[in-house]
Coordinates of C-alpha atoms and ligand atoms in Angstrom, one line a residue:
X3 CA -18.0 64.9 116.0
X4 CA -17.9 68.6 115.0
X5 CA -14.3 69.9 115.4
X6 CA -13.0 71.7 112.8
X7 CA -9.2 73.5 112.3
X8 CA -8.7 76.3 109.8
X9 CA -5.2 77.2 109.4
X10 CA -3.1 79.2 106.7
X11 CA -0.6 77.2 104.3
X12 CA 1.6 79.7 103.6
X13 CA 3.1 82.8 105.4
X14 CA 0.1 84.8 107.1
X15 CA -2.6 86.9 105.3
X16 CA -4.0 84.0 103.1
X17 CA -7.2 85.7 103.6
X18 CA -8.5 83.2 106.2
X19 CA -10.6 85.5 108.2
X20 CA -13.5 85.3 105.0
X21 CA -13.7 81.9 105.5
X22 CA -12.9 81.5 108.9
X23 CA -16.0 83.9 109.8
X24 CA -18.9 81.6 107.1
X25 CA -17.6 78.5 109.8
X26 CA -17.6 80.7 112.9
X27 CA -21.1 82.1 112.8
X28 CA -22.3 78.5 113.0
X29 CA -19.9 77.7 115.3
X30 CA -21.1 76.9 119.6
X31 CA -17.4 77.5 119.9
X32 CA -14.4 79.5 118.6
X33 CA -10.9 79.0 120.0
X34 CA -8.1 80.6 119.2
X35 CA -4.9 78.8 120.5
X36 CA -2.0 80.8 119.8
X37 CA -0.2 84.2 118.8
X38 CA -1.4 87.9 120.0
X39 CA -2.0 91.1 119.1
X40 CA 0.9 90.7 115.9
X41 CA -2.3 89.1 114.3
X42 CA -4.5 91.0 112.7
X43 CA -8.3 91.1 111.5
X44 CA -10.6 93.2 109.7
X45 CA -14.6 92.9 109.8
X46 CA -17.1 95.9 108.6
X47 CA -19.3 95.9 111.5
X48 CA -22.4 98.3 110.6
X49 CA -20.2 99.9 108.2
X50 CA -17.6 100.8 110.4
X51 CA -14.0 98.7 110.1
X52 CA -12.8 96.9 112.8
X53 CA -9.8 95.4 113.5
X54 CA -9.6 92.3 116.0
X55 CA -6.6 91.2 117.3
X56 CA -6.8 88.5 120.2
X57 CA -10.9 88.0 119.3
X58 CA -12.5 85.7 117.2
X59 CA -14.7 88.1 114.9
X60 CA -17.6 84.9 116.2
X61 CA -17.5 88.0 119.4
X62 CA -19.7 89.7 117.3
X63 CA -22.6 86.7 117.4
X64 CA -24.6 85.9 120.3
X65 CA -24.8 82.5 121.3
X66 CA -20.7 82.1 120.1
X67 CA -18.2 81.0 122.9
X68 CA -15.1 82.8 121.8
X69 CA -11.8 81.1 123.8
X70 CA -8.4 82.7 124.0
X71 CA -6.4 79.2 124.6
X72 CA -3.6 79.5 126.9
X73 CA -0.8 79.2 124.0
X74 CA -1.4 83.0 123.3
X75 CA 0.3 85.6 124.6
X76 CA -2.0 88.7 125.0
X77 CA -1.5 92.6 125.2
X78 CA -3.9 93.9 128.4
X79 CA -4.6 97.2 126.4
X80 CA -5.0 96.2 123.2
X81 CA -7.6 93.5 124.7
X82 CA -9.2 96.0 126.4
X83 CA -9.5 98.2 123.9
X84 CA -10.8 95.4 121.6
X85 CA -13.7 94.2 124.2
X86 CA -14.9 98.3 124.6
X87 CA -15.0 98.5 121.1
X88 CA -16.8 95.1 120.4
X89 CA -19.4 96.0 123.5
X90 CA -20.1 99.8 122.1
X91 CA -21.3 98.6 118.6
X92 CA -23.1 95.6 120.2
X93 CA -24.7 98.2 122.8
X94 CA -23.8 95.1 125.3
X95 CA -21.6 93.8 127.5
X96 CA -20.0 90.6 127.1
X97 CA -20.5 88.3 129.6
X98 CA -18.5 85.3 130.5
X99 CA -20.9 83.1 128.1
X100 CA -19.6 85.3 125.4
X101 CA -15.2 85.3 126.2
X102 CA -13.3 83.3 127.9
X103 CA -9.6 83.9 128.9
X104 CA -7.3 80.7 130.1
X105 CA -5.6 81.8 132.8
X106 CA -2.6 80.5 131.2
X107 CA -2.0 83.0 129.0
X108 CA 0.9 84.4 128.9
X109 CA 1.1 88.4 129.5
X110 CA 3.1 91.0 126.5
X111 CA 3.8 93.9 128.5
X112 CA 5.9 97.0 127.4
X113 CA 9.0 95.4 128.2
X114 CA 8.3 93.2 125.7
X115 CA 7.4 95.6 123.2
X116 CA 10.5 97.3 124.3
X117 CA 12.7 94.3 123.6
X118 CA 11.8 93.7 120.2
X119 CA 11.9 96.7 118.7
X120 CA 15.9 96.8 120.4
X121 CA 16.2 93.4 118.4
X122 CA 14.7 94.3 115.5
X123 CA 17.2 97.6 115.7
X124 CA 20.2 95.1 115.7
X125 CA 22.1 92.9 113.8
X126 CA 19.5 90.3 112.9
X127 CA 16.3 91.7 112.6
X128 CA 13.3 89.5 111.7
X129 CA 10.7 92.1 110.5
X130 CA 8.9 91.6 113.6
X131 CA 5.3 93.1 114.1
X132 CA 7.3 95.4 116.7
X133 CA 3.9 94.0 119.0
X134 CA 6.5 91.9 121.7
X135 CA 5.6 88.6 120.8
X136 CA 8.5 87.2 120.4
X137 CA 10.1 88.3 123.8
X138 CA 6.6 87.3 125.4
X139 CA 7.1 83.7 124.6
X140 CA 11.0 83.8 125.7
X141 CA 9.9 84.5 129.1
X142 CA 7.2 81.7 128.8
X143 CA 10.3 79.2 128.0
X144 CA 12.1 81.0 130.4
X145 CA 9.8 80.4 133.2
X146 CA 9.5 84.0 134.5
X147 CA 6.3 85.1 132.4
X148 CA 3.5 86.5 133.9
X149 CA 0.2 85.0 133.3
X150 CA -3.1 86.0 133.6
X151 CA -3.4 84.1 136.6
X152 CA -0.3 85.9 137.8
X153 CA -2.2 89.1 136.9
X154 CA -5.4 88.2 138.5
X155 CA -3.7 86.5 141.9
X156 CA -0.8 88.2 142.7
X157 CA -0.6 91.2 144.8
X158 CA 1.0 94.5 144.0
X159 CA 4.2 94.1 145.6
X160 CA 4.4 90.1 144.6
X161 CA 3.6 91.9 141.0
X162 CA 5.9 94.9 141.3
X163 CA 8.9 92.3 142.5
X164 CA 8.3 90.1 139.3
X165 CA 8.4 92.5 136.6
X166 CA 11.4 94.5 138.3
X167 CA 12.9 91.4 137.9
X168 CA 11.9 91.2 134.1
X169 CA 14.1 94.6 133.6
X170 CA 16.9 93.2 136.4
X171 CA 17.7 90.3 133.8
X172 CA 17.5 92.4 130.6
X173 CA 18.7 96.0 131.4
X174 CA 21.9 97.2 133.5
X175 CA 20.4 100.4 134.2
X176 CA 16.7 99.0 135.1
X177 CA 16.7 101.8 137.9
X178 CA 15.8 103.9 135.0
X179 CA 12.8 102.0 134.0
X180 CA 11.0 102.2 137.4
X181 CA 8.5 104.9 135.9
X182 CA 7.4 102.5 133.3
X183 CA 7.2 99.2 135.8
X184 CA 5.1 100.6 137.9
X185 CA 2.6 101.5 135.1
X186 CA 2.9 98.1 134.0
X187 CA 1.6 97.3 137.6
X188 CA -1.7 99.7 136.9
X189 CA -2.0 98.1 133.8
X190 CA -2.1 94.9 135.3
X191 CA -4.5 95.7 137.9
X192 CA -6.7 97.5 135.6
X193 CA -6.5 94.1 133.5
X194 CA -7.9 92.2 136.6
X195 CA -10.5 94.2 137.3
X196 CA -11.9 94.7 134.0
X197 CA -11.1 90.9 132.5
X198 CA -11.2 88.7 135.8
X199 CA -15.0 87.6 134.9
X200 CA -13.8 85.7 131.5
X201 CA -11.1 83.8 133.0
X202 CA -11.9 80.5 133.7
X203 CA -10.4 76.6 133.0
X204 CA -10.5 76.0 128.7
X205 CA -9.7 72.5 128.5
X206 CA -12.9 71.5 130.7
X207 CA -15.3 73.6 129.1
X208 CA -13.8 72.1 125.5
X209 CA -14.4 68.6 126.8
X210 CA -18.0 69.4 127.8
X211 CA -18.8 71.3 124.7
X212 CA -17.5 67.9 122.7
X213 CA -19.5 65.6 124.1
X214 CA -22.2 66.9 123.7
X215 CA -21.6 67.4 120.2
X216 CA -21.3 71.3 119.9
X217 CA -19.4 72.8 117.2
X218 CA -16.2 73.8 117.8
X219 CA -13.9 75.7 115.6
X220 CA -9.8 76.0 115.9
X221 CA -8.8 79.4 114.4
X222 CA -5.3 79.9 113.5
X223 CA -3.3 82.8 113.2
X224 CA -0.4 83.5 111.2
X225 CA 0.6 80.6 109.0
X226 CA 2.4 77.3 108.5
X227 CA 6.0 78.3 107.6
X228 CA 5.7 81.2 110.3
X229 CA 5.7 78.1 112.9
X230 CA 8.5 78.1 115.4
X231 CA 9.4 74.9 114.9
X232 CA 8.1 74.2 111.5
X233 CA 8.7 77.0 109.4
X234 CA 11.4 79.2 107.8
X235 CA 13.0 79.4 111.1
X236 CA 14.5 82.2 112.2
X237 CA 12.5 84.1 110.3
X238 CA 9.3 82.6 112.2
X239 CA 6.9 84.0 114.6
X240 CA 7.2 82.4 118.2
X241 CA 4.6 80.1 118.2
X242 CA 3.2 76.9 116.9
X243 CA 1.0 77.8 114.1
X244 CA -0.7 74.6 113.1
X245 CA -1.6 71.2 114.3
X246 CA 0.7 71.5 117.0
X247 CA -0.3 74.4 118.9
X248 CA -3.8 73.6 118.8
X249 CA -2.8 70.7 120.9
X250 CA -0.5 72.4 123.1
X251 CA -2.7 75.1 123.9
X252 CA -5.7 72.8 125.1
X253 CA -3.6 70.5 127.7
X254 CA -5.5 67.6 126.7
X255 CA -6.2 65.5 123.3
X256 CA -9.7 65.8 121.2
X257 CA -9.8 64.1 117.7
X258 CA -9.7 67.2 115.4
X259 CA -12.0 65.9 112.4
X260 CA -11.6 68.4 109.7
X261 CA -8.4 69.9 109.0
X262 CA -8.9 73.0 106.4
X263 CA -5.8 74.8 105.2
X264 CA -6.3 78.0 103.3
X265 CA -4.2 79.0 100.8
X266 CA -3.8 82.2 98.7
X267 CA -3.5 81.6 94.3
X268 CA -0.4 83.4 94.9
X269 CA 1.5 83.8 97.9
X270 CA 2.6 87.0 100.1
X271 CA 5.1 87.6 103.2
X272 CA 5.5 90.2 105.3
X273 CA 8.8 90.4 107.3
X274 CA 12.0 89.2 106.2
X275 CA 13.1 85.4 105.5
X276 CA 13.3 82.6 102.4
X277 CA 10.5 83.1 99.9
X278 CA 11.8 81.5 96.8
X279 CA 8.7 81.6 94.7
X280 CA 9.4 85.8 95.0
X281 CA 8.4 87.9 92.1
X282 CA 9.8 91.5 91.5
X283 CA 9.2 94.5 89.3
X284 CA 5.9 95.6 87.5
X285 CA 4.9 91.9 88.1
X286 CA 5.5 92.4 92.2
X287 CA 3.5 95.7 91.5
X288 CA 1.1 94.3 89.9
X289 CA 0.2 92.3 92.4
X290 CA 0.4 94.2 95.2
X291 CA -2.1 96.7 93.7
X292 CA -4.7 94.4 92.5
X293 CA -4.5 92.4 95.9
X294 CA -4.4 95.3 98.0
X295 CA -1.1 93.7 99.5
X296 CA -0.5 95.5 102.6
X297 CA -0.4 94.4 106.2
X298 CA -3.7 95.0 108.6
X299 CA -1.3 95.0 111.6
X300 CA 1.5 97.0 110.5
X301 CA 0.3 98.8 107.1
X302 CA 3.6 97.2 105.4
X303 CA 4.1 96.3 101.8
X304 CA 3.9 92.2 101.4
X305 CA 6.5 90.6 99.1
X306 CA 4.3 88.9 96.7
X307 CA 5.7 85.7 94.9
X308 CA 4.0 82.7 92.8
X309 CA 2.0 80.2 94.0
X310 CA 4.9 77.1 95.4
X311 CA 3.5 73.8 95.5
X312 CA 6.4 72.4 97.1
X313 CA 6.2 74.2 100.3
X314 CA 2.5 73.8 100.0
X315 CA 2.8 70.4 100.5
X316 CA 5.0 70.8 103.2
X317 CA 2.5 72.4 105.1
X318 CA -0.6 70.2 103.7
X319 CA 1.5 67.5 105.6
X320 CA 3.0 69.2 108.4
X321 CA -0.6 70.3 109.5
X322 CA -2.4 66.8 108.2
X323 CA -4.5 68.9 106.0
X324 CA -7.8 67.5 104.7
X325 CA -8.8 70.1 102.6
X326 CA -7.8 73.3 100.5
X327 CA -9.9 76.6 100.0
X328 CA -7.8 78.7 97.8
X329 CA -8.3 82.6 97.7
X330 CA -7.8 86.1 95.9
X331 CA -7.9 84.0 92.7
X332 CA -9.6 87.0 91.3
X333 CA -6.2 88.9 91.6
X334 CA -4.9 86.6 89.0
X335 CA -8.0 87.3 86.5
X336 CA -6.9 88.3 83.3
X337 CA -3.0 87.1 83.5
X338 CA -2.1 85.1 80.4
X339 CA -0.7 83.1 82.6
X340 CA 0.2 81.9 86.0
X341 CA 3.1 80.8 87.8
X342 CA 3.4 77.6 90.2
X343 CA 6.7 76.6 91.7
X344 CA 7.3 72.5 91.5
X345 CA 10.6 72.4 92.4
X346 CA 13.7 73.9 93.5
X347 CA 17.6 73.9 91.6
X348 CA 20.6 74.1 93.5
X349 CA 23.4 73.7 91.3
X350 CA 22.9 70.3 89.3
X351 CA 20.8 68.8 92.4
X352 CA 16.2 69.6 92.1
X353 CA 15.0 69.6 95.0
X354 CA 11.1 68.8 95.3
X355 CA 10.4 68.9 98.8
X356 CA 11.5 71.0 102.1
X357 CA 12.1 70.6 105.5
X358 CA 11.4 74.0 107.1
X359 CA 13.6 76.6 106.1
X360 CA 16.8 74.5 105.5
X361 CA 16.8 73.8 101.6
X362 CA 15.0 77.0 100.8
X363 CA 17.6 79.0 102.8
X364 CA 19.6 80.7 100.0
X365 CA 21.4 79.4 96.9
X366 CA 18.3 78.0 95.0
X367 CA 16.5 79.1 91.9
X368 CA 12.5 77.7 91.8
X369 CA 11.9 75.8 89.2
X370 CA 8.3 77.5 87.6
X371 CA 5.9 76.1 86.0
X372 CA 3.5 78.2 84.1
X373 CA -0.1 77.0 83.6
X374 CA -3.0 79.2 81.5
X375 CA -4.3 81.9 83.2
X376 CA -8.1 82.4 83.8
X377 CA -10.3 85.3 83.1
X378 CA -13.2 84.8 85.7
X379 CA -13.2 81.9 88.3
X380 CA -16.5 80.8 87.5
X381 CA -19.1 82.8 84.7
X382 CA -22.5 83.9 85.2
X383 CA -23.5 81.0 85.2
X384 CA -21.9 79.8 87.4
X385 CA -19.4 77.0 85.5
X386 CA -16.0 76.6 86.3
X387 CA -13.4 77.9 84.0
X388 CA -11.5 75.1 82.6
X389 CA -8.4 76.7 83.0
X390 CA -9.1 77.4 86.9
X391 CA -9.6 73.8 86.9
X392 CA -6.4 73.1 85.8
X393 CA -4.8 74.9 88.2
X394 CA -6.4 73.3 91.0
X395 CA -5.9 69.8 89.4
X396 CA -2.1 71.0 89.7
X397 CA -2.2 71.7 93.4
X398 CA -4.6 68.4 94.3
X399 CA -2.3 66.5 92.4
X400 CA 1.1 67.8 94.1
X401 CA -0.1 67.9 97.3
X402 CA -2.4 65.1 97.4
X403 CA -5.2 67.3 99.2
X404 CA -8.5 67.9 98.2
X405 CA -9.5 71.8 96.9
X406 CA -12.4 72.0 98.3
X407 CA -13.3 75.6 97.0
X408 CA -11.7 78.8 95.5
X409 CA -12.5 82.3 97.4
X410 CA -12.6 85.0 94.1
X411 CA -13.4 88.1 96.1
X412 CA -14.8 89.6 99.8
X413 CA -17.8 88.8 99.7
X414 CA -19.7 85.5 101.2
X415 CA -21.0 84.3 98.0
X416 CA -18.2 84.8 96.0
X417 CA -16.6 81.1 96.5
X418 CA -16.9 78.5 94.3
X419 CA -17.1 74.9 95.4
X420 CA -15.3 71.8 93.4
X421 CA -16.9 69.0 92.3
X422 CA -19.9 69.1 93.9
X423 CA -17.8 69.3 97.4
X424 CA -19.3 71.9 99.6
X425 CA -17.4 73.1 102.5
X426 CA -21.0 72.9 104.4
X427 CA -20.1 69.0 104.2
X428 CA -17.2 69.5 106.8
X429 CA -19.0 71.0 109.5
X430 CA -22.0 69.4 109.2
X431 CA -23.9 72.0 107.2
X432 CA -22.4 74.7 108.9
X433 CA -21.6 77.3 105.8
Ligands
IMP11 P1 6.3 88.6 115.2 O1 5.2 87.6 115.2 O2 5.8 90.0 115.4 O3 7.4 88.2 116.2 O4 6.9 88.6 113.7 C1 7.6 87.4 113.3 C2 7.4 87.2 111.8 O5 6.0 86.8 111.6 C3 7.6 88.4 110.9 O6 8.0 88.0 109.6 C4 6.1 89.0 110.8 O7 6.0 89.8 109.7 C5 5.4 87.7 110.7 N1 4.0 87.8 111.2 C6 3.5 87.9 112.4 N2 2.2 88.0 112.4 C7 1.8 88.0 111.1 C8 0.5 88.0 110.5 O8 -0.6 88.0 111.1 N3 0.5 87.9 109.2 C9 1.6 87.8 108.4 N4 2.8 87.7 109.0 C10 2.9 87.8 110.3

């Protein structure tokens, strides 16, 4: 059995796409099962930057089965765009062995884009990517998405009545948007044409590729407390982040073996929302700058914070982690010392664990902890720093998961593995 899941622990941008790519370059398969084009990830291909958003940087390997499972919701032009750019530096074109689509999928299409950026102008904004998401998966519960079987099967008029009615149930004045509905009709078709070939069934191909022992990695997007129903909810992203979604966006069960949750030595957010561990001033500066804290997606500052063990565990058991890689620890180089959040006060009551968003809602102060700071992860020669191993004795023992390695800068080799543990045991000598 070779399945591996690598999610993030925290809020997004944990800096799982290093870690994520050693696995996925060993990989026969890499699925990702949910979210879109709000996701975001950066790869230097021949010196030039790219930045994926619905593909598996695996696209990049030959021999790699990248998957888009059918709990995504995906953005026609930004795919496109992504598979143009992918085939011009691989002077090839991808071929059904390469991508496949589920058929499933549901479709973000400018109404959607359209409809969050009018929420996000409201009363209750979110800090949404702006990228529709969230509307996307409202018309999947709402039963009126369009899929890309929809997009593939239907004709123009079937397709021109179904997105009319889209703007019918949203807009009064949806007369006014018939410009703009029938380019999302080109779009569409343009969408078949070009994407048609990589759409075929996921859940049968998964099932094959299992028993016959292949390697097959589950890449999540996002994080744990941005799950709908998990996290810090509202201020969540519209899909299942973790265990959950893998499931739900395969239509069948396979025993996921490893379960790796990455987590940054500090933690960031992007949007609005709870984040009690939150740092401000030259300290929120401070780490900003050294971590280069801004979004890939949107280009936003991140709200930076200390590391919070108690929502770590959260998701360690929300997601029935078996293992922790932390990362960025060399952001934290040189601080005398270093925060980690073990509880919460409200009033005379400590809290020390969290059910989603509830407890961490508003009205609480985090109770810190601060432990020695480190100057290098490991030295030259390699050794651990005894007070890096302190820190990671803090979050084995809180969480009651493994750390199975500590990422200390961009690079493949710089990661440092505990104890002897390699991360090449989990998939088999994959890394
Ligand atoms: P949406 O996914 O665009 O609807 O945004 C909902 C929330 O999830 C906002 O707080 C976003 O900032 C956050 N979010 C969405 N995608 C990412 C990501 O890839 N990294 C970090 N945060 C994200």
């Amino acid at each position: 059995m070779k399945t591996l899941m690598v999610i993030g622990l925290q809020w997004g941008d944990e800096g799982k796409g290093k870690i994520i790519d050693q696995f996925a370059q060993k990989a026969n398969i890499v699925m990702r099962y949910q979210g879109g084009a709000n996701s975001g990830h950066t790869i230097i291909v021949d010196d030039q930057k790219v930045v994926l958003h619905h593909l598996p940087s695996g696209i990049f390997h030959k021999g790699i089965r990248c998957v888009l499972g059918w709990g995504m919701v995906i953005t026609p032009e930004v795919l496109l765009d992504e598979i143009n750019t992918v085939e011009g530096l691989m002077e090839r074109s991808l071929t059904s062995e390469d991508l496949v689509i589920s058929a499933h999928c549901s479709v973000v299409l400018p109404i959607h884009r359209r409809l969050d950026a009018k929420g996000e102008g409201g009363q209750s904004p979110i800090g949404t990517t702006r990228r529709g998401i969230g509307p996307a998966y409202e018309d999947r519960i709402g039963r009126r998405a369009i899929r890309v079987w929809d997009a593939l099967h239907l004709n123009r008029e079937q397709l021109l009545a179904r997105i009319t009615r889209l703007y019918q149930n949203r807009f009064d004045d949806h007369h006014a948007f018939e410009g703009e509905i029938e380019e999302t009709v080109a779009l569409l078709e343009s969408f078949r044409k070009r994407v048609g070939m990589y759409v075929s069934r996921v859940n049968d191909m998964i099932r094959q590729a299992i028993d016959q022992n292949q390697r097959v990695l589950f890449e999540g997007a996002q994080g744990a407390m941005l799950d709908i129903q998990q996290g810090t909810y509202p201020f969540v992203t519209s899909s299942m982040t973790g265990l959950s979604g893998v499931y739900a966006s395969l239509g069948m069960f396979v025993p996921i073996e490893h379960r790796l949750g990455i987590a940054k030595t500090y933690v960031t957010r992007v949007g609005l929302g709870p984040f009690p561990s939150e740092v401000s001033g030259d300290l929120a500066e401070r780490l900003q700058d050294l971590g280069h804290e801004y979004g890939a997606t949107t280009g936003r500052k991140r709200r930076v914070g200390w590391m919070d063990l108690v929502q770590l565990r959260y998701a360690v058991e929300a997601n029935g982690i078996t293992g922790i890689v932390l990362t960025k620890a060399d952001v934290l180089n040189g601080f005398d010392q270093v925060g980690v959040v073990s509880g919460y006060r409200r009033g005379k009551e400590t809290l020390s664990s969290i059910e989603g968003g509830f407890e961490i809602d508003g009205g609480i102060e985090p109770i810190i902890e601060y432990l020695p700071g480190w100057s290098s992860v490991v030295d030259s020669k390699g050794q651990w720093s005894a007070e890096m191993s302190v820190f990671c004795d803090r979050i084995e023992t809180f969480t009651e998961s493994p750390v199975l390695g500590v990422s200390f800068g961009p690079r493949r080799d710089q990661i440092a593995f505990r104890g002897g543990q390699n991360l090449a045991q989990l998939f088999d000598g994959m890394v």
